GROMACS .gro file of C-alpha atoms in nm:
model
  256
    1UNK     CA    1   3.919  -7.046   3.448
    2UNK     CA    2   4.115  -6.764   3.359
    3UNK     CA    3   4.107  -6.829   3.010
    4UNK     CA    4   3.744  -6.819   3.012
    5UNK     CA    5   3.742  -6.501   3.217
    6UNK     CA    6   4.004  -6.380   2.933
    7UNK     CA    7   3.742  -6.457   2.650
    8UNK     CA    8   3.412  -6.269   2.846
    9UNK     CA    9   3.619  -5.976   2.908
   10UNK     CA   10   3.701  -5.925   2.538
   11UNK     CA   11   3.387  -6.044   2.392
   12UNK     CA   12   3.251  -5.782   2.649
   13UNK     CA   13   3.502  -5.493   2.544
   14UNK     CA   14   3.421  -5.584   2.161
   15UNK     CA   15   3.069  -5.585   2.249
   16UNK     CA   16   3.052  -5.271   2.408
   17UNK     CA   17   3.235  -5.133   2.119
   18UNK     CA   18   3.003  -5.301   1.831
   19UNK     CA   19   2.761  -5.082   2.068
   20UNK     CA   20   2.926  -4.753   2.024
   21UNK     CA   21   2.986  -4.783   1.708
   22UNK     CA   22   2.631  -4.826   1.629
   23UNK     CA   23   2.518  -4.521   1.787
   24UNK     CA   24   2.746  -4.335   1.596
   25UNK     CA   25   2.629  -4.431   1.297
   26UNK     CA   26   2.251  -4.356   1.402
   27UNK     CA   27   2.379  -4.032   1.500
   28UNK     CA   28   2.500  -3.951   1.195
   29UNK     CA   29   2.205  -4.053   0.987
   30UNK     CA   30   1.995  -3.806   1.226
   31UNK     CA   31   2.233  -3.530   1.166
   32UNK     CA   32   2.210  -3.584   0.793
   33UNK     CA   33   1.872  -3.512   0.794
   34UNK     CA   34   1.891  -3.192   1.050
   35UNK     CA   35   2.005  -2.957   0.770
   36UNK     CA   36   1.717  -3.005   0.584
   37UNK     CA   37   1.472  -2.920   0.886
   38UNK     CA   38   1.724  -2.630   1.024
   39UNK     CA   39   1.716  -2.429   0.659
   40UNK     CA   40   1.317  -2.510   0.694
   41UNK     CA   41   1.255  -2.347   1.007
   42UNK     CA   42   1.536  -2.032   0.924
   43UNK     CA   43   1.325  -1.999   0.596
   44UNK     CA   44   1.020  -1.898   0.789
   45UNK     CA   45   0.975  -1.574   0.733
   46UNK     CA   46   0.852  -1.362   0.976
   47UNK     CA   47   0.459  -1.346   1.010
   48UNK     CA   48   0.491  -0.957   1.036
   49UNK     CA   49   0.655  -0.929   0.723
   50UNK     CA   50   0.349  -0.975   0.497
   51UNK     CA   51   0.391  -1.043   0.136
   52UNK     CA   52   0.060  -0.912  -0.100
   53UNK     CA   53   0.266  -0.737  -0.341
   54UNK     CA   54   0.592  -0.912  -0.493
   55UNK     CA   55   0.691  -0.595  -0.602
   56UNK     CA   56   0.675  -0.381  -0.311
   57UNK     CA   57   0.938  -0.388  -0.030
   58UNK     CA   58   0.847  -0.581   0.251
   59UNK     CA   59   0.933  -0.260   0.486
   60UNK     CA   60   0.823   0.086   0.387
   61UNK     CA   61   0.950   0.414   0.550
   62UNK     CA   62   0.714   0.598   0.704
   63UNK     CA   63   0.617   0.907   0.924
   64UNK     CA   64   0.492   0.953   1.193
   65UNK     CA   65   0.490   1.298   1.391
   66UNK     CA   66   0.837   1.411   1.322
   67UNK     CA   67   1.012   1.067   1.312
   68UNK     CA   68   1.029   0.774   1.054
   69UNK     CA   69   1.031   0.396   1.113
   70UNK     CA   70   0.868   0.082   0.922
   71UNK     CA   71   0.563  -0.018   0.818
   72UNK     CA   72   0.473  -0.385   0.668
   73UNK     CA   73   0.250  -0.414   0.336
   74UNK     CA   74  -0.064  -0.393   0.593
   75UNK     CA   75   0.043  -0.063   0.712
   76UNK     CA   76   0.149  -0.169   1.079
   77UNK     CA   77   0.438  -0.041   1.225
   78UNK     CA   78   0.716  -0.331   1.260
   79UNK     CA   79   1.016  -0.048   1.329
   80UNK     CA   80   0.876   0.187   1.569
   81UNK     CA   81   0.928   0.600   1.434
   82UNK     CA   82   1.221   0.701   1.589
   83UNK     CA   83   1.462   0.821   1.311
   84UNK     CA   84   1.537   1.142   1.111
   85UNK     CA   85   1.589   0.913   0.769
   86UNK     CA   86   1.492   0.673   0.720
   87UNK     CA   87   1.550   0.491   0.372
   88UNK     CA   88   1.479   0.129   0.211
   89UNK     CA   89   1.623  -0.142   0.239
   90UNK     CA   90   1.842  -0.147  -0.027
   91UNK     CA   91   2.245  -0.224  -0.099
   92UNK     CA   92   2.485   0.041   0.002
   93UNK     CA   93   2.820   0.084  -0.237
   94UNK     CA   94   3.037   0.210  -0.026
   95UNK     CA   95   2.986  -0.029   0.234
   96UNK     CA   96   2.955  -0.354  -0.022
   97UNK     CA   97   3.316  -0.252  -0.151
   98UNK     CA   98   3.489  -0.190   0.206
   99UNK     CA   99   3.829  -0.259   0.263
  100UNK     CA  100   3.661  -0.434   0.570
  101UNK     CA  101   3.570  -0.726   0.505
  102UNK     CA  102   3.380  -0.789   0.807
  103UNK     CA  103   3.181  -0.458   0.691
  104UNK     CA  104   3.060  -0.572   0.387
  105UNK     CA  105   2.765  -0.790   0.488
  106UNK     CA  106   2.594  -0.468   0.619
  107UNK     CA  107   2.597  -0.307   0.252
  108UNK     CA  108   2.365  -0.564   0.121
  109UNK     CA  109   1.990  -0.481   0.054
  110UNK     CA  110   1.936  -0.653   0.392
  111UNK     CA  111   1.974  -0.345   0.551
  112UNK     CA  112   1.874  -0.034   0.563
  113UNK     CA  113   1.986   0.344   0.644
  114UNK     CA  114   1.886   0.534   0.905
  115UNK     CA  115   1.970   0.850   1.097
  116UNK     CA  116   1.901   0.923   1.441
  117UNK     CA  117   2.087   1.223   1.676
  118UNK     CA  118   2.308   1.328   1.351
  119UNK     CA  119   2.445   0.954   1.351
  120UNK     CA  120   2.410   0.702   1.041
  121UNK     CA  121   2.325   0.322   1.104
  122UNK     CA  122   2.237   0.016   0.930
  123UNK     CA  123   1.924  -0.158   1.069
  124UNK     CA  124   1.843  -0.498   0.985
  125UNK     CA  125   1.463  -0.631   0.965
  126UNK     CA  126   1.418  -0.658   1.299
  127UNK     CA  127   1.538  -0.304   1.394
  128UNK     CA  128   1.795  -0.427   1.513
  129UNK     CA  129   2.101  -0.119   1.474
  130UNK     CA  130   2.374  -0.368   1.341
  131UNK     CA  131   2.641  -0.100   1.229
  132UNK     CA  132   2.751   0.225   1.293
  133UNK     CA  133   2.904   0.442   0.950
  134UNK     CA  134   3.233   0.496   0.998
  135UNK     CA  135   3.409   0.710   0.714
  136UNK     CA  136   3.746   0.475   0.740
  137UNK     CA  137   3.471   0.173   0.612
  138UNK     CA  138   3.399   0.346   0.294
  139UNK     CA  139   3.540   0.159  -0.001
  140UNK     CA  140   3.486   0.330  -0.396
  141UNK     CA  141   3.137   0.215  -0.542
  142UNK     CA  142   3.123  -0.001  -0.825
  143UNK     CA  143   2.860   0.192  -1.074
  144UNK     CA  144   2.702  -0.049  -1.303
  145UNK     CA  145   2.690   0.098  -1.693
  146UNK     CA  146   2.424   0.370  -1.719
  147UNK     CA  147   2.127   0.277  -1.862
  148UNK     CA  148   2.049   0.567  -2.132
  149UNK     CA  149   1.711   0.721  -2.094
  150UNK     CA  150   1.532   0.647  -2.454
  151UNK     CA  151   1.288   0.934  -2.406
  152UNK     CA  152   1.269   1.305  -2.263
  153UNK     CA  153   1.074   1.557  -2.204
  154UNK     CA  154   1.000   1.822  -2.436
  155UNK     CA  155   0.846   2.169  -2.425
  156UNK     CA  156   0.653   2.328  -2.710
  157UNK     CA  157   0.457   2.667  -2.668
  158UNK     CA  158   0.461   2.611  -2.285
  159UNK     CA  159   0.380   2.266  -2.258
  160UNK     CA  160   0.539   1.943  -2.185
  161UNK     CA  161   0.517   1.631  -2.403
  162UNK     CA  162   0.720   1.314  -2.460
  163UNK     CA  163   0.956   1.243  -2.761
  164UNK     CA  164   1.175   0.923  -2.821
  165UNK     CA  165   1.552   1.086  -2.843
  166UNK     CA  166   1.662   0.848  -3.150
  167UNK     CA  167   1.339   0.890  -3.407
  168UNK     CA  168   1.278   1.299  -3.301
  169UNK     CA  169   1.321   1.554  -3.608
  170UNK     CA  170   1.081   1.764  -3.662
  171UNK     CA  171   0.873   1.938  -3.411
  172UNK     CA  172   0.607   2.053  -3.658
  173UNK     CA  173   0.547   1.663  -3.689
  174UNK     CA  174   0.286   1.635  -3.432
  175UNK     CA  175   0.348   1.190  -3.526
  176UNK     CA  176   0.700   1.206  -3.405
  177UNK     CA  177   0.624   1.303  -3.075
  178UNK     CA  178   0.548   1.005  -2.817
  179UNK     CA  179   0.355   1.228  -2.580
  180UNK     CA  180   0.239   1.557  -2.781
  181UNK     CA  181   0.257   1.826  -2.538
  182UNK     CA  182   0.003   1.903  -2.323
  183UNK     CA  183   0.114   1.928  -1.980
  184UNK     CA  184   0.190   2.138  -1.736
  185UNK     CA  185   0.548   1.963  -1.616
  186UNK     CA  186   0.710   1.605  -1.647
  187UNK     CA  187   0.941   1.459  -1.588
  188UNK     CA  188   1.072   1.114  -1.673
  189UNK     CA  189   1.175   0.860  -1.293
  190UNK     CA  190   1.480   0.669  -1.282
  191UNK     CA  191   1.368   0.306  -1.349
  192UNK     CA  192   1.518  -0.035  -1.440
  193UNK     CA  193   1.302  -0.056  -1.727
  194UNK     CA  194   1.382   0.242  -1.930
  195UNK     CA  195   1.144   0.149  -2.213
  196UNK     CA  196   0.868   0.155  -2.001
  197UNK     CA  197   0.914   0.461  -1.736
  198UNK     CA  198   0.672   0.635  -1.500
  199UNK     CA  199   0.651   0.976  -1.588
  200UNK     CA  200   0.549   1.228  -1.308
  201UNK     CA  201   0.264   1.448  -1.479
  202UNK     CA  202   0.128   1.809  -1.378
  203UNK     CA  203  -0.202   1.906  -1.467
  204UNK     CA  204  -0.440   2.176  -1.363
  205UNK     CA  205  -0.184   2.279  -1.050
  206UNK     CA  206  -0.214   1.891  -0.943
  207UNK     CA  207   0.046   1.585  -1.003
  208UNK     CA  208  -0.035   1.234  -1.106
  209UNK     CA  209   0.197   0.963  -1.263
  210UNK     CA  210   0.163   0.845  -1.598
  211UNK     CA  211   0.367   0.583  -1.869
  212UNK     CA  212   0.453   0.682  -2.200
  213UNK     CA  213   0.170   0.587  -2.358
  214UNK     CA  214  -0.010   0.839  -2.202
  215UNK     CA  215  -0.226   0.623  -1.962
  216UNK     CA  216  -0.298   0.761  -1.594
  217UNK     CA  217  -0.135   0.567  -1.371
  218UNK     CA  218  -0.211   0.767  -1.054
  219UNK     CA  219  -0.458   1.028  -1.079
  220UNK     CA  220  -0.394   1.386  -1.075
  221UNK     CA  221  -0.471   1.473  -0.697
  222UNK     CA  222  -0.133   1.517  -0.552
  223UNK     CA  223  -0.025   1.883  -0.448
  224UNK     CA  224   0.368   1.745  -0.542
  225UNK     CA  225   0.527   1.378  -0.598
  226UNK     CA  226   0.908   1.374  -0.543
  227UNK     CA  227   1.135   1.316  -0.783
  228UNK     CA  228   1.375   1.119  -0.646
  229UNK     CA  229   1.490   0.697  -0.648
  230UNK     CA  230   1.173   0.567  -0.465
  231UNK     CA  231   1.056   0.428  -0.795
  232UNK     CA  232   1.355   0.281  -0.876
  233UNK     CA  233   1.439   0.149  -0.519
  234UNK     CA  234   1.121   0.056  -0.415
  235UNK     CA  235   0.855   0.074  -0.678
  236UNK     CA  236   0.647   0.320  -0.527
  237UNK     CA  237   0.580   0.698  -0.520
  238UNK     CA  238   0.608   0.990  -0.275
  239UNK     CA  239   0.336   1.195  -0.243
  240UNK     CA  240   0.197   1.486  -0.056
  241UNK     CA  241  -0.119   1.591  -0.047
  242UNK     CA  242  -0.067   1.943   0.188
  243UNK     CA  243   0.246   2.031   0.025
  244UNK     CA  244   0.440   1.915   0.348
  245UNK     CA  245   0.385   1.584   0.496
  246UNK     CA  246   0.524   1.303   0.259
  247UNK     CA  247   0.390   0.919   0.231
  248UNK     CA  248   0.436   0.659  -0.005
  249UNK     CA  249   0.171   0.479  -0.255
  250UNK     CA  250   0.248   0.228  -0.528
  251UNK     CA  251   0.111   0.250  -0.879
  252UNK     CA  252  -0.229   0.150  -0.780
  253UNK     CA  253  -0.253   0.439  -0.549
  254UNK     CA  254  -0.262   0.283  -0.281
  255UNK     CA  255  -0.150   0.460   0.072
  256UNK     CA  256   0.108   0.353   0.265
   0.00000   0.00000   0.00000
C-alpha cells in the first residue's frame, strides 16, 4: 500500500510539474507577440498632432497677446501661450554633446526651447517642461561642414539682382546675371538646399519671397519677413503685416 501511495504522489508531483511547465511555455509565446502590439499602440501618434503637410513641423510657435505657445497644422493651440520664446522643435548642440550623459536626450529635435520668467527649458510635445538649462550641461557643438552659398545678391544702379558666384564676370553682361536687378532688397535664407534657396524680395515698400528663378513664391504684401533660420528649421516664413506682430506662413502663404 505504501508503494502505491509512493507511485500517486510522484506521478502527482510530475504531473503538476508537466503542468507548470506548460504554462510557461504559453506564457512565453504570448509575450513574444506583446512587443509587436506595445510598439503599435506607442506608435500612435497623437490625434492633436495633425499631419497635412510632411514638410511643416508638427508644432508651430505662435503668439498670442504677449506670450508664445504651440499651435498644430490646423491652427489649434496644443501648448497653451505662456512663454517669452518660444522656438521649434529642433536639436540643440550644446545639449546633444553634454558631458551629461543623462542630458543628452533633451538636445534632440524632440524638444524644444522655451523661455519663461528669464529661465530656459526644454519642452517636450506634450508641454511637458522636461529640463531646466544649466550652463555646467553645455558640451562644444559639433558644426557640420558649411554648405557654401552658390549665389548672392548683387546691387547695380540701386537695385538688387541675383548672380551665381562661380560663372559672374562681367556686370555689363546683363546674361550672366541669374536675377538681373530689379529689386528693392534681397536677400538669400539659409536653406539645406542651397541650389534652390528662397530669396526674401522687396518691392514697391512691400516683401514677398521668391526662388532664383525669379518666380513669386509669396506675394509681395508683407510690411517685413525676418531673416532669420525659420526656413531652414522649419520650412516656413515670418511675417508681419503691421510692422510689429510676427506669425508664421509656409510657401503657399498660408497663415499660421
Amino acid at each position: 500500500m505504501k508503494n502505491i501511495l509512493t507511485v500517486l504522489c510522484i506521478f502527482t508531483s510530475l504531473f503538476a510539474f508537466s503542468q507548470t511547465k506548460s504554462v510557461k511555455k504559453i506564457t512565453v509565446k504570448k509575450v513574444a507577440k506583446n512587443p509587436i502590439q506595445k510598439g503599435t499602440s506607442a506608435n500612435k501618434s497623437n490625434p492633436d498632432l495633425v499631419v497635412i503637410k510632411k514638410d511643416l513641423p508638427v508644432l508651430i510657435p505662435k503668439k498670442k497677446g504677449d506670450q508664445f505657445g504651440y499651435v498644430n497644422q490646423n491652427g489649434k493651440f496644443i501648448i497653451q501661450p505662456e512663454y517669452h520664446i518660444a522656438v521649434f522643435f529642433y536639436e540643440d548642440c550644446n545639449l546633444l554633446n553634454s558631458p551629461n550623459e543623462k542630458i543628452r536626450k533633451f538636445g534632440t529635435k524632440d524638444y524644444a526651447t522655451v523661455e519663461k520668467n528669464m529661465i530656459s527649458y526644454r519642452i517636450d510635445q506634450s508641454g511637458k517642461r522636461v529640463y531646466q538649462f544649466k550652463e555646467s550641461d553645455f558640451g562644444k557643438c559639433k558644426f557640420e561642414e558649411y554648405k557654401q552659398q552658390l549665389f548672392q545678391a548683387y546691387i547695380l544702379n540701386g537695385f538688387y539682382g541675383i548672380i551665381e558666384k562661380s560663372k559672374f564676370v562681367n556686370a555689363a553682361d546683363y546674361r550672366q546675371f541669374q536675377i538681373y536687378p530689379q529689386y528693392q532688397y534681397l536677400f538669400i535664407l539659409e536653406g539645406d538646399d542651397v541650389a534652390n534657396p528662397m530669396i526674401v524680395a522687396s518691392n514697391n515698400d512691400k516683401f514677398g519671397i521668391i526662388d532664383i528663378n525669379n518666380k513669386i513664391i509669396v506675394p509681395f504684401e508683407y510690411a517685413n519677413i525676418k531673416r532669420n533660420f525659420s526656413w531652414k528649421l522649419g520650412k516656413m516664413f515670418e511675417v508681419t503685416k503691421d510692422g510689429s506682430n510676427y506669425y508664421y506662413i509656409d510657401a503657399n502663404n498660408k497663415t499660421y
